[in-house]
Each structure stands twice: as structure tokens, then as C-alpha cells.
């Protein structure tokens, strides 16, 4: 079986969030299970390993009436072949997204992916699309390409990594960029709230829709979480599946991670993890103290991640015997607000406003607890990283956080972390206090909790099997 993944980011080449981790890990795991997995990505100028890419071919693509160049490059990592779509007008810029012409950039990418199939004779069985950037491929394929030789029997799977980003734009772009007839807008196939909605089109046209956790799959059917698309998803509910993401156990491994000062595992973490804690405290300017509980946060600074709850209680939290380190980049308002609090609590609170992979690993490896009070969380990988690195998650029970962090039960010695139900700062604060109480007063239970988390199986083995089942059901 041959599956082509089309996505806008992937580890180890370029990453802005969890999508990149998924595209870096799932094809690799599927390859182990006998699937021939191929991945196609844009060739961004900020990409790592760009010197190692091999030129394959080039062809022209029409975006509306304009003919544009499309170069194809290639690389192989861990048995997975990656193709890169080159056009410097569209992708030779800093970063990945956030440009006024993003719709056009990804319309170009979508056509480049479809053309790649015939230009390289790929003979694929399944085309697996991810998020709004590749969503229109489903519609363009079914309306324009599925009749062409070499394209007839391709099945389409669309994965929603975050329904908050839908690719909403001017309806005119359906004809201007995608060369599709406007009746496909007026008949509702791609129309939502008087916009062209790329994600809606993918929900309508794909054979199967998946999302990244079972709880999120249920949540997005409700008005509270569906971001307006719940009614469309309701129509496809029997083709909608929630499969929990995993993390890459080869890369995210505290026993081998080169960014830690001391490697550790679930048997020796009591002795070795503390060395990472002391080094982390020194690195980020906190007082060096092995005894005080250290809470970590690694996140995009957006409303989704519960920054309002954190900011609401941060000063109160600083009155407790605790230290906090926050690593994040994102919305200016949150950056400023965090900076404002940080200067007051020098040595107790450290705010690092940047994107830094090495430091993120040292935070997972050096903290005792990891705070993630998300408003919504399709899956979340950070809490899984925290578990693997022995930092006990404190999370809100939503989406993948609910599925991956069962609540600590002192009586039965079960659960992997601490959680609260409502998006409410008081509930979050009480939950943190409870975690601190267990940390200080019930050391044995705490150590068992850390150990259970480190030994939890949150890799891709099981989830890749679930995707494979879905592919097979389609063929
Ligand atoms: P999302 O994809 O919504 O941002 P996830 O929890 O699924 O959230 O994935 C976030 C990933 O990005 C994790 O691997 C996390 O460690 C990483 N990350 C987030 N912010 C930063 C940062 N400032 N520096 C380094 N890594 C970060």
C-alpha cells in the first residue's frame, strides 16, 4: 500500500507546532508496518537539511491564468521519501505562515501535490491530507483530477489537527486560484458563513475524516468546540474517527537526549533527574534548589493554551513554595504580560520568550510538574513529552489532554497527572495546590506517579495501527 502525505510542515525539516511532529513520526511508523509512506512538503528557505536535498524534476502549474514554475526536490529519512515543492516566490521567506498571500501559496502547493502524482508516476492508493493548507486538494481531486488516467482510484483521508484554523477566504478564490466553477460555492460544498472555507470543503469531499484524539472527535461535533463546522461534521459523523497522536520515542528519549546534562530512565530518575533540575535552574536564572517544586510551561503563547488562566493566578502562585519556568513565543499581549510579572519574581519565575527546542527538552527533563490548562486541545504533544521526561502534567480535561492524562487516584495508585474540568482559574489553581501537596507530603506516591508516567506507552505503535486499519477499510 502506498500512501502520500501532503502537509505544510514536518520534523526534521521544519516545525512550528505539533503537526510537524506528527508528519515526522507517523509515516516512519507506518513504514515499519509495511506501508510505503511518501511525504510532500513546501521547500521553505528556513528549512533544515536543505543542502542535502536532491533535485528531481520541474514542471509548470497553472494558478488561474498564470503559469508558474514548480521544482521538485527529494530526500530520504528513516526509510521515508520526502518530496519538496520549490517556488521561491512563494516559499523563499522567513517562517512558514502569516503572509497576506497564504491562500495563494497553498493553492500553488495543492496543485503541485496533485501534479506530482502523474509527473513521478507515483501510483498511490491513499492521499492523506492535513489541515487547511492541503484541504482543497480533496475538492480539486474529486472535481477535476479523479477522471484522469493514474488518478482514478485514489482515496482521500483528511486529518483535522486544529479546527480553529479553517482557511476561510474570499469566495472568488474558488475560481481565481482553484479554477473551480462558482456553483460549487453556491451549492454549499465549500461555502460557510459567506466565505470559501477550505476545511469545510475537505470535510465534504474526503472519504474519511480523522482528528487527533477520541475526545476531540466528540468535542468538535458540539457548538462549543466545532468552530462553526459542527453541523457539517455531524453530516459525516460516521466517517469521523479520533486517533490519539503519539510522540517519537526515538527522538524524545530522556535516556539518550543529548540536550540534557544527565540522561535518565524510570529506574534512576530519582538521582539523575535532579541534576537536570539544578542545571535548568542555573540556565534560566532561577535559584538553585533541588527541593522546591519546579513547574514548567512550554507553549505557543495563544488563548488556546490557557495563558489567561496562567496569568490570572501567576502572582498568587508565586506566594507558594514553588518555582515556575515558562518557555513560549506568540501573541504580543501575552509576551508583555508575562514579562511584567517575571521581573517582580526574580529567581522564582523565569520567562523565556523564544522558540528553543533544546531548552524545551531541558524543561521537560528538569521540571517536576508541567502545566497545560488549555481552552481546547486537539491532542497536545507537550503533555506526552512531559510524561516521558518525568514531569507530572497538570492539565485541563479537554481533547487529547483528557485522553492521555488520566487523573491521579491516591487510593488506587492509578493515573498519570492532575486535571480539572472547567476553564476556570480557581479550579486550575486548586489543582496545582493539590499537586504541590502530594509532592511535599506524599513522596512515595509522587515517585510512583512519575514512574508510571515515564513508563506510559504514548508512542506511535498503536495509533499507526489505527490509521492502517482506516486505509485498509478504504481500499
Ligand atoms: P500545538 O501544536 O498546538 O502548538 P502541541 O502540544 O501539539 O501544541 O505541540 C507543541 C510542540 O511544540 C511540542 O513539541 C512543544 O515542545 C513544542 N513547542 C511549543 N512551543 C515551543 C517553544 N517556545 N520552544 C520550543 N518548543 C516549543
Coordinates of C-alpha atoms and ligand atoms in Angstrom, one line a residue:
X1 CA 0.0 0.0 0.0
X2 CA 1.3 3.4 -1.0
X3 CA 0.3 6.5 1.0
X4 CA 1.2 10.0 0.1
X5 CA 1.1 12.5 3.0
X6 CA 0.6 16.2 2.0
X7 CA 1.4 18.6 4.8
X8 CA 2.8 22.1 5.4
X9 CA 5.5 21.1 8.0
X10 CA 7.4 18.0 9.2
X11 CA 10.2 17.2 11.6
X12 CA 13.2 17.1 11.0
X13 CA 12.9 19.7 8.3
X14 CA 10.7 22.5 9.6
X15 CA 8.4 22.9 12.6
X16 CA 6.0 25.4 14.0
X17 CA 3.9 23.1 16.1
X18 CA 2.6 19.6 16.8
X19 CA 1.6 19.0 13.1
X20 CA 5.3 18.8 12.3
X21 CA 5.9 16.1 15.0
X22 CA 3.0 14.0 13.6
X23 CA 4.2 14.2 10.0
X24 CA 7.8 13.4 11.1
X25 CA 6.7 10.3 13.1
X26 CA 3.5 8.7 11.6
X27 CA 4.9 7.9 8.1
X28 CA 8.0 6.4 9.7
X29 CA 5.9 4.1 11.9
X30 CA 3.7 3.1 9.0
X31 CA 6.8 2.2 7.0
X32 CA 7.7 -0.3 9.8
X33 CA 4.3 -1.8 9.3
X34 CA 4.9 -2.4 5.6
X35 CA 3.2 0.7 4.2
X36 CA 5.2 2.7 1.5
X37 CA 4.8 6.2 3.0
X38 CA 5.8 9.3 1.0
X39 CA 5.6 12.8 2.2
X40 CA 5.3 16.1 0.3
X41 CA 6.2 19.4 1.8
X42 CA 6.9 23.0 0.7
X43 CA 10.5 23.8 0.2
X44 CA 10.8 26.7 2.7
X45 CA 14.0 28.8 2.8
X46 CA 14.2 28.4 6.6
X47 CA 14.3 24.6 6.3
X48 CA 17.0 22.4 7.9
X49 CA 19.0 19.9 5.8
X50 CA 18.2 21.9 2.6
X51 CA 21.8 21.2 1.4
X52 CA 21.1 17.5 1.4
X53 CA 18.1 17.7 -1.0
X54 CA 18.4 16.1 -4.4
X55 CA 16.9 17.8 -7.5
X56 CA 14.3 15.6 -9.2
X57 CA 12.4 17.5 -11.9
X58 CA 10.4 20.6 -12.6
X59 CA 7.1 21.4 -14.3
X60 CA 4.7 24.3 -14.7
X61 CA 1.5 24.8 -12.9
X62 CA -1.5 27.0 -13.7
X63 CA -2.8 29.1 -10.8
X64 CA -5.8 30.7 -12.5
X65 CA -4.5 32.0 -15.8
X66 CA -0.9 32.3 -14.6
X67 CA 1.8 29.7 -15.4
X68 CA 4.2 29.2 -12.5
X69 CA 7.4 27.2 -12.0
X70 CA 7.3 24.2 -9.7
X71 CA 10.6 22.4 -8.8
X72 CA 10.7 19.0 -7.1
X73 CA 13.4 18.0 -4.7
X74 CA 13.8 14.8 -2.7
X75 CA 15.3 13.4 0.5
X76 CA 15.1 10.1 2.4
X77 CA 15.0 9.9 6.2
X78 CA 14.4 6.6 8.1
X79 CA 13.0 4.8 5.1
X80 CA 10.5 7.6 4.2
X81 CA 10.9 9.5 1.0
X82 CA 10.2 13.3 1.3
X83 CA 9.4 15.4 -1.8
X84 CA 9.8 19.2 -1.6
X85 CA 7.9 21.7 -3.7
X86 CA 10.0 24.6 -4.8
X87 CA 9.0 28.0 -5.9
X88 CA 11.0 30.9 -4.5
X89 CA 8.2 33.5 -5.0
X90 CA 6.0 31.5 -2.6
X91 CA 8.4 29.9 -0.2
X92 CA 11.6 31.8 0.0
X93 CA 10.6 33.9 3.0
X94 CA 11.3 33.7 6.7
X95 CA 9.0 31.3 8.7
X96 CA 6.1 29.3 7.4
X97 CA 2.8 31.2 7.6
X98 CA 1.2 34.6 8.3
X99 CA 1.6 36.2 4.9
X100 CA -1.2 38.1 3.1
X101 CA -1.0 35.6 0.2
X102 CA -1.0 32.4 2.2
X103 CA -4.1 31.2 0.3
X104 CA -2.3 31.6 -3.0
X105 CA 0.9 30.0 -1.6
X106 CA -1.0 26.9 -0.5
X107 CA -3.3 26.8 -3.6
X108 CA 0.0 26.5 -5.5
X109 CA 1.2 23.8 -3.2
X110 CA -2.1 21.9 -3.6
X111 CA -1.8 21.8 -7.4
X112 CA 1.9 20.9 -7.1
X113 CA 1.0 17.9 -5.0
X114 CA -1.7 16.7 -7.4
X115 CA 0.6 17.2 -10.4
X116 CA 3.4 15.3 -8.6
X117 CA 1.4 12.1 -8.7
X118 CA 1.4 12.0 -12.5
X119 CA 4.8 13.6 -13.1
X120 CA 6.5 11.0 -11.0
X121 CA 4.1 8.2 -11.7
X122 CA 3.5 7.7 -8.0
X123 CA 0.6 5.2 -8.3
X124 CA -0.7 6.0 -4.8
X125 CA -3.6 4.3 -3.0
X126 CA -4.3 6.9 -0.4
X127 CA -3.7 10.6 -0.3
X128 CA -3.6 11.7 3.3
X129 CA -4.2 15.5 3.8
X130 CA -3.6 17.6 6.9
X131 CA -5.3 20.8 8.0
X132 CA -6.4 23.7 5.8
X133 CA -3.2 24.2 3.9
X134 CA -3.9 20.9 2.0
X135 CA -7.7 20.8 2.5
X136 CA -8.6 22.0 -1.1
X137 CA -6.8 19.0 -2.6
X138 CA -9.8 16.9 -1.7
X139 CA -12.2 19.1 -3.6
X140 CA -9.9 19.7 -6.6
X141 CA -9.1 16.0 -6.8
X142 CA -12.8 14.9 -6.8
X143 CA -13.9 17.7 -9.1
X144 CA -11.1 17.8 -11.6
X145 CA -8.5 15.1 -11.3
X146 CA -10.2 11.9 -10.4
X147 CA -11.2 11.2 -14.0
X148 CA -7.6 11.4 -15.4
X149 CA -5.5 8.3 -16.0
X150 CA -3.4 7.4 -13.0
X151 CA -5.7 9.3 -10.6
X152 CA -8.8 7.1 -10.8
X153 CA -8.7 5.1 -7.6
X154 CA -7.1 7.3 -5.0
X155 CA -8.9 7.5 -1.6
X156 CA -8.7 10.7 0.4
X157 CA -8.2 10.9 4.2
X158 CA -8.3 14.3 5.8
X159 CA -6.9 14.9 9.3
X160 CA -8.0 17.9 11.4
X161 CA -5.1 18.9 13.6
X162 CA -6.8 22.1 14.8
X163 CA -10.3 23.1 13.7
X164 CA -9.6 26.7 14.7
X165 CA -7.7 27.3 11.5
X166 CA -10.0 26.6 8.6
X167 CA -8.6 28.5 5.6
X168 CA -11.5 31.0 5.3
X169 CA -11.2 33.3 2.4
X170 CA -12.9 35.3 -0.4
X171 CA -15.3 33.1 -2.4
X172 CA -13.8 34.5 -5.6
X173 CA -10.6 32.5 -4.9
X174 CA -12.5 29.3 -5.8
X175 CA -12.4 30.3 -9.4
X176 CA -9.4 32.6 -9.3
X177 CA -7.0 30.2 -7.6
X178 CA -8.6 26.7 -7.9
X179 CA -10.2 27.1 -11.3
X180 CA -13.4 25.5 -10.0
X181 CA -16.9 26.6 -11.0
X182 CA -18.6 29.0 -8.7
X183 CA -21.7 26.8 -8.4
X184 CA -19.6 24.6 -6.1
X185 CA -19.6 27.6 -3.7
X186 CA -23.3 28.4 -4.1
X187 CA -24.4 24.8 -3.7
X188 CA -22.7 24.9 -0.2
X189 CA -19.9 22.4 -0.9
X190 CA -17.3 25.0 0.0
X191 CA -19.3 27.8 1.5
X192 CA -19.6 28.6 5.1
X193 CA -20.6 31.9 6.6
X194 CA -20.3 33.6 3.2
X195 CA -16.7 32.6 2.9
X196 CA -14.9 30.0 0.9
X197 CA -14.0 27.6 3.7
X198 CA -11.2 25.1 2.8
X199 CA -11.7 22.9 5.8
X200 CA -15.4 22.6 5.1
X201 CA -14.6 21.5 1.5
X202 CA -12.3 18.8 2.8
X203 CA -14.9 17.6 5.3
X204 CA -17.4 17.3 2.4
X205 CA -15.2 15.7 -0.2
X206 CA -12.8 13.4 1.8
X207 CA -13.6 9.7 2.1
X208 CA -12.6 9.6 5.7
X209 CA -12.0 12.4 8.2
X210 CA -9.9 11.9 11.2
X211 CA -8.8 14.0 14.1
X212 CA -6.1 13.7 16.6
X213 CA -7.8 12.3 19.7
X214 CA -11.0 10.5 20.5
X215 CA -12.3 13.2 22.9
X216 CA -11.6 16.0 20.3
X217 CA -13.6 13.9 17.7
X218 CA -16.6 14.1 20.0
X219 CA -16.0 17.7 21.1
X220 CA -15.9 19.1 17.5
X221 CA -19.4 17.8 17.0
X222 CA -20.6 20.4 19.5
X223 CA -21.1 24.1 19.0
X224 CA -18.7 24.8 21.9
X225 CA -15.7 23.3 20.1
X226 CA -16.8 22.9 16.5
X227 CA -15.8 26.5 15.5
X228 CA -19.0 26.7 13.3
X229 CA -18.3 23.4 11.5
X230 CA -20.0 21.1 13.9
X231 CA -23.2 20.9 11.7
X232 CA -21.1 19.9 8.7
X233 CA -19.2 17.3 10.7
X234 CA -22.5 16.0 12.0
X235 CA -23.4 15.0 8.5
X236 CA -20.1 13.0 8.3
X237 CA -20.1 11.7 11.8
X238 CA -20.0 8.0 10.7
X239 CA -16.8 8.8 8.7
X240 CA -15.1 10.7 11.5
X241 CA -12.5 9.0 13.7
X242 CA -10.4 10.2 16.6
X243 CA -6.9 8.7 16.8
X244 CA -4.6 9.9 19.5
X245 CA -1.2 11.1 18.3
X246 CA 1.9 9.7 19.8
X247 CA 5.4 11.0 20.3
X248 CA 8.5 9.7 18.6
X249 CA 10.2 7.5 21.2
X250 CA 13.5 7.6 19.3
X251 CA 13.8 11.4 19.3
X252 CA 12.0 12.1 22.6
X253 CA 14.0 9.8 24.9
X254 CA 15.5 11.0 28.2
X255 CA 17.9 8.1 28.2
X256 CA 19.7 9.4 25.0
X257 CA 18.7 13.1 24.7
X258 CA 21.9 15.0 24.1
X259 CA 20.4 18.3 25.3
X260 CA 20.2 17.0 28.9
X261 CA 23.1 17.3 31.4
X262 CA 22.3 13.8 32.8
X263 CA 20.4 11.1 31.0
X264 CA 17.9 9.1 33.0
X265 CA 15.2 6.5 32.9
X266 CA 12.3 5.3 35.1
X267 CA 14.7 3.4 37.4
X268 CA 17.2 6.1 38.1
X269 CA 15.3 9.3 37.7
X270 CA 15.3 10.0 41.5
X271 CA 19.1 10.5 41.3
X272 CA 19.6 11.7 37.8
X273 CA 16.7 13.9 37.1
X274 CA 17.6 16.3 39.9
X275 CA 20.9 17.1 38.1
X276 CA 18.9 18.3 35.2
X277 CA 16.7 20.4 37.5
X278 CA 19.7 22.1 39.1
X279 CA 21.3 22.8 35.7
X280 CA 18.0 24.1 34.3
X281 CA 17.6 26.5 37.3
X282 CA 21.0 27.8 36.6
X283 CA 20.4 28.2 32.9
X284 CA 17.2 30.1 33.2
X285 CA 18.2 32.2 36.2
X286 CA 16.2 30.5 39.0
X287 CA 17.6 29.9 42.5
X288 CA 19.3 26.5 42.6
X289 CA 17.3 24.4 44.9
X290 CA 16.7 20.7 44.4
X291 CA 13.8 20.5 46.9
X292 CA 11.5 23.3 45.7
X293 CA 8.9 22.0 43.2
X294 CA 9.6 23.4 39.7
X295 CA 6.7 23.8 37.3
X296 CA 7.3 24.1 33.6
X297 CA 5.3 25.5 30.7
X298 CA 6.3 25.1 27.0
X299 CA 3.8 26.6 24.6
X300 CA 2.7 28.8 21.8
X301 CA 1.5 31.9 23.6
X302 CA -2.1 32.0 22.5
X303 CA -5.5 32.0 24.0
X304 CA -6.0 28.3 23.2
X305 CA -3.2 27.3 25.6
X306 CA -4.9 28.8 28.6
X307 CA -2.5 31.8 29.1
X308 CA -5.4 33.8 30.6
X309 CA -5.7 31.3 33.4
X310 CA -2.0 31.2 34.0
X311 CA -1.7 35.0 34.1
X312 CA -4.7 35.2 36.3
X313 CA -3.1 33.1 39.0
X314 CA 0.7 33.5 38.4
X315 CA 1.2 36.1 41.1
X316 CA -0.8 34.2 43.6
X317 CA 1.2 31.1 42.8
X318 CA 4.4 32.9 43.4
X319 CA 3.4 33.2 47.1
X320 CA 3.7 29.4 47.4
X321 CA 7.0 27.5 47.8
X322 CA 7.4 26.8 44.1
X323 CA 9.3 27.9 41.0
X324 CA 8.0 28.4 37.5
X325 CA 9.7 28.4 34.1
X326 CA 7.8 29.4 31.0
X327 CA 9.1 28.9 27.5
X328 CA 6.9 30.4 24.8
X329 CA 6.6 32.6 21.8
X330 CA 3.5 34.1 20.2
X331 CA 0.9 36.8 20.9
X332 CA 2.5 40.1 21.9
X333 CA -0.1 40.7 24.7
X334 CA 0.9 37.5 26.4
X335 CA 4.6 38.1 26.0
X336 CA 4.3 41.6 27.5
X337 CA 2.1 40.4 30.4
X338 CA 4.5 37.6 31.3
X339 CA 7.5 39.9 31.1
X340 CA 5.6 42.3 33.5
X341 CA 5.2 39.6 36.1
X342 CA 8.6 38.0 35.6
X343 CA 10.7 41.0 36.8
X344 CA 8.9 41.0 40.1
X345 CA 9.8 37.5 41.0
X346 CA 13.4 37.2 40.0
X347 CA 14.9 33.8 40.9
X348 CA 11.5 32.3 41.4
X349 CA 9.9 32.8 38.0
X350 CA 11.7 32.7 34.6
X351 CA 10.1 33.7 31.4
X352 CA 11.9 32.7 28.2
X353 CA 10.3 34.3 25.2
X354 CA 11.6 32.4 22.2
X355 CA 11.4 29.1 20.3
X356 CA 14.1 26.8 21.5
X357 CA 13.9 23.1 21.0
X358 CA 16.9 22.2 23.3
X359 CA 15.6 24.3 26.1
X360 CA 12.2 22.7 25.7
X361 CA 13.7 19.3 26.3
X362 CA 15.7 20.6 29.3
X363 CA 12.4 21.9 30.7
X364 CA 10.6 18.6 30.3
X365 CA 13.7 16.9 31.8
X366 CA 14.4 19.3 34.6
X367 CA 10.9 20.2 36.0
X368 CA 8.8 18.3 38.5
X369 CA 5.4 19.3 37.0
X370 CA 4.2 20.6 33.6
X371 CA 1.2 23.0 33.4
X372 CA -1.1 22.9 30.3
X373 CA -4.5 24.4 31.1
X374 CA -5.8 24.6 27.5
X375 CA -9.1 26.1 26.5
X376 CA -9.2 23.4 23.8
X377 CA -6.5 20.9 22.8
X378 CA -7.0 18.7 19.7
X379 CA -4.3 16.3 21.0
X380 CA -1.3 18.1 22.6
X381 CA 2.1 16.6 22.5
X382 CA 3.8 18.7 25.2
X383 CA 2.0 16.7 28.0
X384 CA 3.2 13.5 26.4
X385 CA 6.8 14.8 26.3
X386 CA 6.4 15.8 29.9
X387 CA 5.2 12.4 30.9
X388 CA 8.1 10.7 29.1
X389 CA 10.6 13.0 30.8
X390 CA 9.2 12.5 34.3
X391 CA 7.4 15.9 34.7
X392 CA 3.9 15.3 36.0
X393 CA 1.3 17.0 33.9
X394 CA -1.4 19.4 35.3
X395 CA -4.0 19.7 32.6
X396 CA -7.5 20.8 31.8
X397 CA -9.7 17.8 30.8
X398 CA -10.2 18.6 27.2
X399 CA -9.3 16.8 23.9
X400 CA -6.1 14.8 23.9
X401 CA -5.2 16.0 27.4
X402 CA -8.2 14.1 28.7
X403 CA -7.2 11.0 26.7
X404 CA -3.5 11.0 27.6
X405 CA -3.5 12.2 31.2
X406 CA -5.9 10.1 33.4
X407 CA -6.3 11.7 36.8
X408 CA -4.1 10.7 39.8
X409 CA -6.0 8.5 42.2
X410 CA -4.2 8.3 45.5
X411 CA -6.2 5.4 46.9
X412 CA -5.7 3.0 44.0
X413 CA -2.3 4.5 42.9
X414 CA -3.5 5.0 39.3
X415 CA -3.5 7.9 36.9
X416 CA -0.7 9.9 35.3
X417 CA -1.3 13.5 36.3
X418 CA -3.6 16.1 37.8
X419 CA -6.6 17.5 36.0
X420 CA -9.6 19.9 36.2
X421 CA -12.8 20.1 34.3
X422 CA -13.8 23.7 33.7
X423 CA -11.9 26.5 32.0
X424 CA -11.7 28.4 35.3
X425 CA -8.6 29.9 37.0
X426 CA -9.8 28.9 40.5
X427 CA -10.1 25.2 39.5
X428 CA -6.7 25.3 37.9
X429 CA -5.2 26.9 41.0
X430 CA -6.8 24.4 43.4
X431 CA -5.4 21.6 41.2
X432 CA -1.9 23.0 41.3
X433 CA -2.2 23.3 45.1
X434 CA -3.3 19.6 45.3
X435 CA -0.3 18.6 43.1
X436 CA 2.1 20.6 45.4
X437 CA 0.5 18.9 48.4
X438 CA 1.2 15.4 47.1
X439 CA 4.7 16.5 46.1
X440 CA 5.5 17.7 49.6
X441 CA 3.6 15.3 51.7
X442 CA 3.4 12.0 49.9
X443 CA 6.7 11.4 48.3
X444 CA 6.3 7.7 47.7
X445 CA 3.0 8.3 45.7
X446 CA 4.7 11.1 43.8
X447 CA 7.6 9.0 42.8
X448 CA 5.3 6.2 41.7
X449 CA 3.3 8.7 39.7
X450 CA 6.4 10.0 37.9
X451 CA 7.5 6.4 37.2
X452 CA 4.0 5.5 35.8
X453 CA 4.2 8.5 33.5
X454 CA 7.6 7.6 32.2
X455 CA 6.5 4.1 31.5
X456 CA 3.2 5.0 29.8
X457 CA 3.0 3.9 26.2
X458 CA 2.4 7.0 24.2
X459 CA 4.4 6.2 21.1
X460 CA 3.0 5.7 17.6
X461 CA 2.8 1.9 17.6
X462 CA -0.9 1.7 18.4
X463 CA -2.0 4.8 16.6
X464 CA -0.2 3.9 13.4
X465 CA -2.1 0.6 13.5
X466 CA -5.4 2.5 13.8
X467 CA -4.5 4.6 10.7
X468 CA -3.6 1.5 8.8
X469 CA -7.0 0.0 9.6
X470 CA -8.6 3.1 8.2
X471 CA -6.6 2.9 5.0
X472 CA -7.4 -0.7 4.6
X473 CA -11.1 -0.1 5.1
X474 CA -11.0 2.3 2.1
X475 CA -9.2 0.0 -0.4
Ligands
LIG1 P1 0.5 22.9 19.2 O1 0.8 22.1 18.0 O2 -0.9 23.3 19.4 O3 1.4 24.1 19.4 P2 1.4 20.6 20.8 O4 1.4 20.3 22.3 O5 0.6 19.6 20.0 O6 0.8 22.0 20.6 O7 2.8 20.6 20.2 C1 3.7 21.7 20.5 C2 5.1 21.2 20.2 O8 5.9 22.4 20.0 C3 5.7 20.4 21.3 O9 6.7 19.5 20.8 C4 6.4 21.5 22.1 O10 7.5 21.0 22.9 C5 6.9 22.5 21.0 N1 7.0 23.9 21.4 C6 6.0 24.8 21.7 N2 6.4 26.0 22.0 C7 7.8 25.9 22.0 C8 8.9 26.8 22.2 N3 8.6 28.1 22.6 N4 10.1 26.3 22.1 C9 10.4 25.0 21.8 N5 9.4 24.1 21.5 C10 8.1 24.5 21.6

